[in-house]
Amino acid sequence: MELLTWDESYSVNVNFIDGQHKKLFNLANGYSEALKNGESKAALSRLLDSLAEYANVHFSTEERYFVQFNYLHSEEHKREHLIISKKIEELKTKIKVGIEIEQDEVSNFLRIWLDGHVKGTDQKYIECFNKNGLR
């Protein structure tokens, strides 16, 4: 069973950003599944590295448009990106030093990030991005 399943309620009405969100969902689901299946520390570390790397790509994409379109809520949104990035780094550090990670801790974090952030915070930029020609 997937941690999160994409549906149109997550859409930000910008095709390539929706595509990035879908890839983040796939990476998060892969990590969650690997954790549930008791994958090795090395496998979990690689999956989390991939999730962190792609999250940075995605955040950079959004933040570039915040500047380009003078998005009013950019500072608040960027703070959320920073919090998410720090949490991912915290999880990566725990794995590398051998601290056991609770499955619920990871699942809850991924749900809050992808469900809460995409359905909440990201929805706020739809009007601005669409008004400036992104679809």
Coordinates of C-alpha atoms in Angstrom, one line a residue, residues 45 95 124:
S45 CA 20.4 6.0 2.7
I95 CA 20.8 6.6 9.1
K124 CA -1.5 29.5 -2.6

